[in-house]
CSV table of N, CA and C in Angstrom, one decimal:
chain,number,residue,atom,x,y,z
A,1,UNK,N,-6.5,-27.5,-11.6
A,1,UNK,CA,-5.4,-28.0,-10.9
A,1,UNK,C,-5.8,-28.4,-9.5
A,2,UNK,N,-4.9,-29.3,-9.3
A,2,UNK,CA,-5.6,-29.9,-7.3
A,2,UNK,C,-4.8,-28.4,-6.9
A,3,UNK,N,-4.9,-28.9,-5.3
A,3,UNK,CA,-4.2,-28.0,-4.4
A,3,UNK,C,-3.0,-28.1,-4.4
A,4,UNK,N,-2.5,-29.4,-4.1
A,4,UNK,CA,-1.2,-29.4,-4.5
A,4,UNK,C,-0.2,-28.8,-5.2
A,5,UNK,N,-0.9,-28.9,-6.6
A,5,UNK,CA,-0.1,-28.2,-8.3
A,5,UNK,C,-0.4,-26.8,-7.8
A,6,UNK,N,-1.5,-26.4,-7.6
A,6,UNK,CA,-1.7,-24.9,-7.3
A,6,UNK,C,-0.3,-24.4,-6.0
A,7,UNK,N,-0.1,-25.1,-4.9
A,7,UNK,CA,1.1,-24.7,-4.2
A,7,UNK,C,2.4,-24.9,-4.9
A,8,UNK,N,2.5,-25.8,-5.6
A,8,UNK,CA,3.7,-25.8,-6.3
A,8,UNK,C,3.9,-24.7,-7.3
A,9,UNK,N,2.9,-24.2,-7.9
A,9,UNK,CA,2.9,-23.0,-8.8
A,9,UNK,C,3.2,-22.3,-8.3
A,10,UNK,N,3.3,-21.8,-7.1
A,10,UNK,CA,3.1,-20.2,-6.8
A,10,UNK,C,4.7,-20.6,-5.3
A,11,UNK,N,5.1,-21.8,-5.5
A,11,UNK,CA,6.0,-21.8,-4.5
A,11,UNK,C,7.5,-21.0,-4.7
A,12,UNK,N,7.7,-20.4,-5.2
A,12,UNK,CA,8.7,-19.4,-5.6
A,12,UNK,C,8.1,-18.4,-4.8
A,13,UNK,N,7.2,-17.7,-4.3
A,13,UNK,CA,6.8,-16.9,-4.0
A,13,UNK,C,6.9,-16.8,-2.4
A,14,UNK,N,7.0,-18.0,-2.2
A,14,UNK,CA,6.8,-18.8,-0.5
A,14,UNK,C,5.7,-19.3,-0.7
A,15,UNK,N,5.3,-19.6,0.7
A,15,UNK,CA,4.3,-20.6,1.2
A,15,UNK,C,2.9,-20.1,0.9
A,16,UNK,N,2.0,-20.8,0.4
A,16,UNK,CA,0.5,-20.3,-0.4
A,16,UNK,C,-0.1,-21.3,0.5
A,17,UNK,N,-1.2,-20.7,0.9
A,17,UNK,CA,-2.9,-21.7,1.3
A,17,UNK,C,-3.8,-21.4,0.4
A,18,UNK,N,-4.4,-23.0,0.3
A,18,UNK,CA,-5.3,-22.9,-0.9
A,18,UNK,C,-6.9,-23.7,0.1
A,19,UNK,N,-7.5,-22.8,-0.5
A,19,UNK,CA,-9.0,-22.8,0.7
A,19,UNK,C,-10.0,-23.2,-1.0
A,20,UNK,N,-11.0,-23.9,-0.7
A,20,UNK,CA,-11.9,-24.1,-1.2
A,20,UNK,C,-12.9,-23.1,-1.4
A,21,UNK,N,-13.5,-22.4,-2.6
A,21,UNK,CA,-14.6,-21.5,-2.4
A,21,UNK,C,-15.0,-21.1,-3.7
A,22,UNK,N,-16.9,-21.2,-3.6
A,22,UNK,CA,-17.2,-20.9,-4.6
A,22,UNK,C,-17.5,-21.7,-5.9
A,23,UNK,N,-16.9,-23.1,-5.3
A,23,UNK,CA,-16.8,-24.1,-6.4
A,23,UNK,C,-15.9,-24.3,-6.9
A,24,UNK,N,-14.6,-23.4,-6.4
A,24,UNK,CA,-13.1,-23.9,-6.8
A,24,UNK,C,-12.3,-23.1,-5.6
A,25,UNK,N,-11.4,-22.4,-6.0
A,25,UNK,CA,-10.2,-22.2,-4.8
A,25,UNK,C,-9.7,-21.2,-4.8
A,26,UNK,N,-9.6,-20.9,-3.8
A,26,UNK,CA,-9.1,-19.3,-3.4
A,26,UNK,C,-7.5,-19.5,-3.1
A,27,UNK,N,-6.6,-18.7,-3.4
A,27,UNK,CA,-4.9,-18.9,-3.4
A,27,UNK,C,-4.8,-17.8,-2.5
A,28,UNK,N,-3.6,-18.0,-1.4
A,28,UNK,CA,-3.7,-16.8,-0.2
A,28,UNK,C,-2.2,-16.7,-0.2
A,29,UNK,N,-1.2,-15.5,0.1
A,29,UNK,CA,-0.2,-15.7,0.1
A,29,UNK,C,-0.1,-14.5,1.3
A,30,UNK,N,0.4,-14.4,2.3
A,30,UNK,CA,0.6,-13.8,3.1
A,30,UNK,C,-0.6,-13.3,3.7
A,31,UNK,N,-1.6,-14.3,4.1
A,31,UNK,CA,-2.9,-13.7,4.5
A,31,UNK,C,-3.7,-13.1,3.2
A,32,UNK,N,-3.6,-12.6,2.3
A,32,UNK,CA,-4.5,-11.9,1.4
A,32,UNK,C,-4.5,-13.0,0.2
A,33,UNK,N,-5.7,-12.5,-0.4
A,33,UNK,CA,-6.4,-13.7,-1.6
A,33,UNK,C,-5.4,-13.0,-2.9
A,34,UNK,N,-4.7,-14.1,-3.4
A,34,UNK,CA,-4.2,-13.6,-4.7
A,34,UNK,C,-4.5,-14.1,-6.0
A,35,UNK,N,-5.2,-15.1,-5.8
A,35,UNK,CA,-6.1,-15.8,-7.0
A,35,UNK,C,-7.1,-16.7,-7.1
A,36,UNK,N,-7.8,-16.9,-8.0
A,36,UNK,CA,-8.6,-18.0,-7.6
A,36,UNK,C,-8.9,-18.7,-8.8
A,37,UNK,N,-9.3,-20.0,-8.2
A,37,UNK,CA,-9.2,-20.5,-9.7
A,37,UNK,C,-11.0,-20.9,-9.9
A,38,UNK,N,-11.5,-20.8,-10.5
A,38,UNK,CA,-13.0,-21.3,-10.9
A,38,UNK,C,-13.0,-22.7,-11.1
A,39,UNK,N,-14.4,-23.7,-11.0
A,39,UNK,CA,-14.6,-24.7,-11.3
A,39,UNK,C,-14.1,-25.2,-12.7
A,40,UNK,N,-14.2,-23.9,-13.9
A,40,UNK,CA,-13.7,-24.8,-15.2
A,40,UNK,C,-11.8,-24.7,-15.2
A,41,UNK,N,-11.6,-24.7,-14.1
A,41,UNK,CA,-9.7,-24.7,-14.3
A,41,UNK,C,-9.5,-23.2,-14.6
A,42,UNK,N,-10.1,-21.9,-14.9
A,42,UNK,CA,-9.0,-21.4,-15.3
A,42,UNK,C,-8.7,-20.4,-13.8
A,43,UNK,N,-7.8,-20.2,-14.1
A,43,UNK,CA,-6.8,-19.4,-12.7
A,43,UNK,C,-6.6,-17.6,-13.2
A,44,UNK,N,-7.3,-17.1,-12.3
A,44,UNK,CA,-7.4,-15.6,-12.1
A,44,UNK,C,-6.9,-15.2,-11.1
A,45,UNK,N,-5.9,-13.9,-11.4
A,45,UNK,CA,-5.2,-13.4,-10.5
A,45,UNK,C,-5.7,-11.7,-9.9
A,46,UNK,N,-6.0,-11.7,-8.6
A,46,UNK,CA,-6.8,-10.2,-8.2
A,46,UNK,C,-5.6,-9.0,-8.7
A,47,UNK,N,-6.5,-8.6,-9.2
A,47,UNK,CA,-6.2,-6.8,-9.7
A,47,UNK,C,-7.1,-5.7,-9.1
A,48,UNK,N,-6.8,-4.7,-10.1
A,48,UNK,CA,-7.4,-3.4,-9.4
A,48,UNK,C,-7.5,-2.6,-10.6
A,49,UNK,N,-8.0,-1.2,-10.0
A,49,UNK,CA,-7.2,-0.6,-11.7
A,49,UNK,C,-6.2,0.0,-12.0
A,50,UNK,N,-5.2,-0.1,-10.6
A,50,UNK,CA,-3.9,0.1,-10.9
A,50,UNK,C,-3.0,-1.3,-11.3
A,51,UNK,N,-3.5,-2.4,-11.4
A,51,UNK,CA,-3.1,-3.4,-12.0
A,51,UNK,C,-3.2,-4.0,-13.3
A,52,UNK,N,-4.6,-3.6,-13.6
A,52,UNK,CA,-5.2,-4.0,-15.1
A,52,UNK,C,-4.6,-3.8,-15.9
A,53,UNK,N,-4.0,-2.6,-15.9
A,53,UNK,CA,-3.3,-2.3,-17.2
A,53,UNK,C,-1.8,-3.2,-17.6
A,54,UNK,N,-0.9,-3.5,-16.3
A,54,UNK,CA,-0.1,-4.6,-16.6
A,54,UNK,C,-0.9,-6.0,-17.1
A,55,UNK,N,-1.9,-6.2,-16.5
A,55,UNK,CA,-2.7,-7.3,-16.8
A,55,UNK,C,-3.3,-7.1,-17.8
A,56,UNK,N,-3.8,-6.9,-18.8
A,56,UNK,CA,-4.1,-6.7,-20.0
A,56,UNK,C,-3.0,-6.2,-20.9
A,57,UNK,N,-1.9,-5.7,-20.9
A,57,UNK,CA,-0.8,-5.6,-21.5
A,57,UNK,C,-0.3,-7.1,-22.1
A,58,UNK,N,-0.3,-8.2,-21.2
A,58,UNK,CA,0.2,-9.3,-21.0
A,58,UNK,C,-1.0,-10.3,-21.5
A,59,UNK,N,-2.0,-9.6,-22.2
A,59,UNK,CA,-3.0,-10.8,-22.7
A,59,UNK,C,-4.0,-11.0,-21.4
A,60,UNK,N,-4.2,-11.0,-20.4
A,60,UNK,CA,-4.9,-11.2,-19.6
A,60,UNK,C,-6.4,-10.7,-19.9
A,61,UNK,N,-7.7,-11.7,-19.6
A,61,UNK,CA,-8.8,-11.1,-20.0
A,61,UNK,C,-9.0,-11.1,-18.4
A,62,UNK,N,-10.6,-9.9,-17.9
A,62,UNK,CA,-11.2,-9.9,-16.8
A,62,UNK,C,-12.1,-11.1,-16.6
A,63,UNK,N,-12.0,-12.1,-15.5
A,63,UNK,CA,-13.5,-12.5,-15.2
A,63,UNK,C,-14.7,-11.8,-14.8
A,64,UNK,N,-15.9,-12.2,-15.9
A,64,UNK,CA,-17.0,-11.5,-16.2
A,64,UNK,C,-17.7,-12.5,-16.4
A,65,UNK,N,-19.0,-12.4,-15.4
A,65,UNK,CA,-20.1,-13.2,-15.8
A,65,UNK,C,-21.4,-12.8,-16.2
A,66,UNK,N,-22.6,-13.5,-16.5
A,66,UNK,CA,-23.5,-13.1,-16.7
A,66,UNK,C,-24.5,-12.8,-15.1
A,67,UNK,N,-24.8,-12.1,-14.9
A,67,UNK,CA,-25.6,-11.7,-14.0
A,67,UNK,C,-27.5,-11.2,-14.1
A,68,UNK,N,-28.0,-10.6,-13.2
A,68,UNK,CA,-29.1,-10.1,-13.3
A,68,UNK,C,-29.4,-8.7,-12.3
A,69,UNK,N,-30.3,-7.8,-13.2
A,69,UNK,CA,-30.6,-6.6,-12.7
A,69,UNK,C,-31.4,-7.0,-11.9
A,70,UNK,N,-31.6,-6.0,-11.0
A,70,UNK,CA,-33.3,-6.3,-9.8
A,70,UNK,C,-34.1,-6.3,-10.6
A,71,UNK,N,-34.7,-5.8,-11.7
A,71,UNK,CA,-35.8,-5.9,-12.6
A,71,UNK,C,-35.9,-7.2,-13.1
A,72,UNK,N,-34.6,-8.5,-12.7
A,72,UNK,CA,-34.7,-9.7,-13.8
A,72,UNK,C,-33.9,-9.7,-15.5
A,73,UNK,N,-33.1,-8.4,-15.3
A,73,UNK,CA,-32.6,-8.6,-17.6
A,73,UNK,C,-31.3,-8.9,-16.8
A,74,UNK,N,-30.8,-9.4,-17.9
A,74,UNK,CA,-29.1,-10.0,-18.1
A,74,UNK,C,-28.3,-8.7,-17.8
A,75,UNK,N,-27.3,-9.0,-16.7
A,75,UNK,CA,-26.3,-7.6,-17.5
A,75,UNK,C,-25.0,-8.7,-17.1
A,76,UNK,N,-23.8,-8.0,-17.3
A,76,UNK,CA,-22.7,-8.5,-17.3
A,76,UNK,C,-22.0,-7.5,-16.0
A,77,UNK,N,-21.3,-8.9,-15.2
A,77,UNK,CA,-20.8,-8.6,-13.7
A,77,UNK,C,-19.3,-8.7,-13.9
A,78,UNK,N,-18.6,-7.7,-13.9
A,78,UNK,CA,-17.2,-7.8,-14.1
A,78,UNK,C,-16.5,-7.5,-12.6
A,79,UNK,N,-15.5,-8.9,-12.3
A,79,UNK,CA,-14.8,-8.9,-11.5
A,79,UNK,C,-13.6,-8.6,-10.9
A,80,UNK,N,-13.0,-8.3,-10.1
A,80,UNK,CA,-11.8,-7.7,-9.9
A,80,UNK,C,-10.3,-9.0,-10.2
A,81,UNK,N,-10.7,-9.6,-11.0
A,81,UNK,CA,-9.7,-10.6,-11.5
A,81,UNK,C,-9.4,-10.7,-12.8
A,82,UNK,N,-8.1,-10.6,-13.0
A,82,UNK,CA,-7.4,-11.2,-14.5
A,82,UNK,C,-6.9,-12.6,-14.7
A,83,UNK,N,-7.3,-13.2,-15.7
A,83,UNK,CA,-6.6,-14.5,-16.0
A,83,UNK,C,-5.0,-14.6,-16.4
A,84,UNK,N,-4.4,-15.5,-15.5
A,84,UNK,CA,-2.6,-15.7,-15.6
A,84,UNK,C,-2.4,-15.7,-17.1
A,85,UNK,N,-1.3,-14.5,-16.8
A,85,UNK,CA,-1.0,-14.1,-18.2
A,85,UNK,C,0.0,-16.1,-18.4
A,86,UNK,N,0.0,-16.1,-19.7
A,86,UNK,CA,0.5,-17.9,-20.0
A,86,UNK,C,1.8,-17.5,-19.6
A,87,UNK,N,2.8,-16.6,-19.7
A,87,UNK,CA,4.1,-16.5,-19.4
A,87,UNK,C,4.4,-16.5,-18.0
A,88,UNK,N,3.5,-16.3,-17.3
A,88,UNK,CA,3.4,-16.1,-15.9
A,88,UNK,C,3.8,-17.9,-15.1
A,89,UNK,N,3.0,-18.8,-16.3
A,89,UNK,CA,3.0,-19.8,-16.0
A,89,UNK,C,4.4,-20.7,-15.8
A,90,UNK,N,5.5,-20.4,-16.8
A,90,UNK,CA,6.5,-20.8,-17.4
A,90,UNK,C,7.5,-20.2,-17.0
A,91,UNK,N,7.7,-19.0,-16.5
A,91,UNK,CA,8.6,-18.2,-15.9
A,91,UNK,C,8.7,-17.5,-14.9
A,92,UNK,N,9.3,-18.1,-13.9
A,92,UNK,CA,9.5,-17.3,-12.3
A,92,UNK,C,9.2,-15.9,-12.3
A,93,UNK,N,10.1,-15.3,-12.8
A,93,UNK,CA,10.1,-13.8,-13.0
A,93,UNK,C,8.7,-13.0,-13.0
A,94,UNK,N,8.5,-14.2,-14.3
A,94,UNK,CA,6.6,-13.4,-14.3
A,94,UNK,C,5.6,-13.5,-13.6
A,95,UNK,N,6.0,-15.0,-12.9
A,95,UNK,CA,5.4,-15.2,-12.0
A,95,UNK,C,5.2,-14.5,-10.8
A,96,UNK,N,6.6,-13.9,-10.4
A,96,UNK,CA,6.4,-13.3,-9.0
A,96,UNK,C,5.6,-11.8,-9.2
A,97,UNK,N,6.4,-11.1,-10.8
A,97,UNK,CA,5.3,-9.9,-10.8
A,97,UNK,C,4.1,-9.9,-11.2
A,98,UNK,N,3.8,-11.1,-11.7
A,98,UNK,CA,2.1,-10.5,-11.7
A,98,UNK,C,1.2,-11.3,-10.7
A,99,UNK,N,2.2,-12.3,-9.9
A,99,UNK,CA,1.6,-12.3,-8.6
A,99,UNK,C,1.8,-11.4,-7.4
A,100,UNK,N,3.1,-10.1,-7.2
A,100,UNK,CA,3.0,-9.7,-6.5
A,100,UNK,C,2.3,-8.1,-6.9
A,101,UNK,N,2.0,-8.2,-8.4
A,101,UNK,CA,1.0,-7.2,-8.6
A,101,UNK,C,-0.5,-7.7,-7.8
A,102,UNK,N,-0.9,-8.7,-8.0
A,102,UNK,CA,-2.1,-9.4,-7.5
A,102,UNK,C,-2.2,-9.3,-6.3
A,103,UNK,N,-0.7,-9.4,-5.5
A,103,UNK,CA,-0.9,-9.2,-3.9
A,103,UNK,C,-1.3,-8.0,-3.4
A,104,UNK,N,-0.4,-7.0,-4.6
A,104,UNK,CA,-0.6,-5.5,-3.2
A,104,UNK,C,-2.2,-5.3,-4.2
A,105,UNK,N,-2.6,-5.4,-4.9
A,105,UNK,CA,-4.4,-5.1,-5.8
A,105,UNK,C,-4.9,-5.7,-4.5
A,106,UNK,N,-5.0,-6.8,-3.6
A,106,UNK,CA,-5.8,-7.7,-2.2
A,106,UNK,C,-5.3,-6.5,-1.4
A,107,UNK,N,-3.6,-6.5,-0.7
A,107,UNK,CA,-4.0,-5.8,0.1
A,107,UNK,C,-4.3,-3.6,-0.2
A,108,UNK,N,-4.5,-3.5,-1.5
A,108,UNK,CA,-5.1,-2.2,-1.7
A,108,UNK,C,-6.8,-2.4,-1.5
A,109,UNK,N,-7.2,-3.7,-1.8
A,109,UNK,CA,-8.6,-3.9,-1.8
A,109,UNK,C,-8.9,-4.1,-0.3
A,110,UNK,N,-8.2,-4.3,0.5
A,110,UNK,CA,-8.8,-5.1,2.1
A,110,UNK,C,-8.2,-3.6,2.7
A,111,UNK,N,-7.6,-2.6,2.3
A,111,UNK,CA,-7.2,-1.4,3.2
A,111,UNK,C,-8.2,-0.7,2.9
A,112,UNK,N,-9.1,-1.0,1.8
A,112,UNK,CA,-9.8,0.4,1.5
A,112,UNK,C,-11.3,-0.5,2.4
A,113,UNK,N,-11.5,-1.6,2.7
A,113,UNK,CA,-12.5,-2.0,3.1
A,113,UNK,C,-12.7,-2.0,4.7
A,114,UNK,N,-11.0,-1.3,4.8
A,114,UNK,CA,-11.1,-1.1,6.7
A,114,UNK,C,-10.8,0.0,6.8
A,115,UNK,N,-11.3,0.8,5.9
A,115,UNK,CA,-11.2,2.9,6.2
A,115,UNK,C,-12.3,3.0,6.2
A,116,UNK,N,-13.3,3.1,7.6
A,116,UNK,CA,-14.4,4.0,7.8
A,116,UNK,C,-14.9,5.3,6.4
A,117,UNK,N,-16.6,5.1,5.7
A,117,UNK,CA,-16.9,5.7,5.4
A,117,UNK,C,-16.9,7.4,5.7
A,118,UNK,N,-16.9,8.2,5.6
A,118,UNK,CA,-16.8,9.3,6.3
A,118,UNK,C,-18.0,9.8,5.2
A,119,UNK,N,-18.8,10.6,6.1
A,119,UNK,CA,-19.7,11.6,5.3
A,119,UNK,C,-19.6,13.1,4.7
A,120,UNK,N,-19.6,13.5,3.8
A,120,UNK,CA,-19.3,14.7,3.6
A,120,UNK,C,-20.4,15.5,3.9
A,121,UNK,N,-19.7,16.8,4.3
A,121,UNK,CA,-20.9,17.8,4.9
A,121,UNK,C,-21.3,18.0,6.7
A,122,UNK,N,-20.3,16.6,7.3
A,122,UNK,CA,-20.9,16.7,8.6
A,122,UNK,C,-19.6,16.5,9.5
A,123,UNK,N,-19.3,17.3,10.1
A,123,UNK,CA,-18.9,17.5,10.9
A,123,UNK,C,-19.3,17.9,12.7
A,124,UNK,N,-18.0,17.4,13.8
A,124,UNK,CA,-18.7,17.5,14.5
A,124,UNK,C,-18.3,18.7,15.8
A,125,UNK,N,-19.0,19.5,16.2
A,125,UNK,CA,-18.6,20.7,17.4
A,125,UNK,C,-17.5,20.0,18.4
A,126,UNK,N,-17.4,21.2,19.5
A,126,UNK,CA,-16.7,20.4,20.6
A,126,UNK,C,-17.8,19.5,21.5
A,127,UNK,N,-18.9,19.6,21.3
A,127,UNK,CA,-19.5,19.1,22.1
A,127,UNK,C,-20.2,17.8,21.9
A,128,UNK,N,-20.0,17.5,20.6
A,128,UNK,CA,-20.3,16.1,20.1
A,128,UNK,C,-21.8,16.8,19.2
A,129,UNK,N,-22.2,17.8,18.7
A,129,UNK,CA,-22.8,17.7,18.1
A,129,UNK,C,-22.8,18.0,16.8
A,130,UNK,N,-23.8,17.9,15.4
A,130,UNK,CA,-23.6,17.9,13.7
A,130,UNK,C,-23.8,19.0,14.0
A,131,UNK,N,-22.5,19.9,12.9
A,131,UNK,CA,-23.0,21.2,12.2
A,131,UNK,C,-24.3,21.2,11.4
């Protein structure tokens, strides 16, 4: 789809920006990425694994590609996206839940990427030094 048809798809939803990336397009709805579509047309919507399972309920497969180990062999790279369930396409309703499943999967993915690592086992005195 252009940009255009992609905004018009998701315009029930409000206002979508659609950014170029990767060789096709990233879909943004309120600041966070909610889908993207790949160079061969097909359109994936971000999940999680508290999403997947509506998303595979609904026919949805994961994007997974072929990749490589540091050693150089084939393995398979599975992505945090599901393909729009077809009903999704055709009907409002479905559209907004399994895009606004897709929104909070972005922002549960972008909250966990702004919570500082913390180390277990180290803690610190009053004086600023490790147990």
């Amino acid at each position: 789809m252009d940009a255009e048809s992609l905004v018009e798809l998701f315009a029930p939803l409000g206002p979508v920006r659609v950014k170029r990336m990767f060789g096709g397009k990233g879909i943004y709805l309120d600041g966070f990425i909610i889908a993207v579509e790949l160079s061969d047309g097909v359109l994936y919507l971000k999940g999680d694994a508290q999403s997947a399972p509506a998303f595979e309920a609904a026919g949805g497969r994961r994007w997974v590609y072929e990749g490589e180990t540091k050693a150089g062999k084939p393995r398979a790279v599975a992505m945090p996206y599901w393909t729009m369930p077809e009903e999704a396409f055709d009907d409002e309703e479905a559209l907004r839940r399994f895009a606004g499943l897709a929104r909070d999967a972005s922002i549960r993915a972008d909250a966990a990427k702004a919570r500082p690592a913390s180390k277990p086992g180290v803690t610190l005195r009053k004086h600023g030094r490790a147990k």
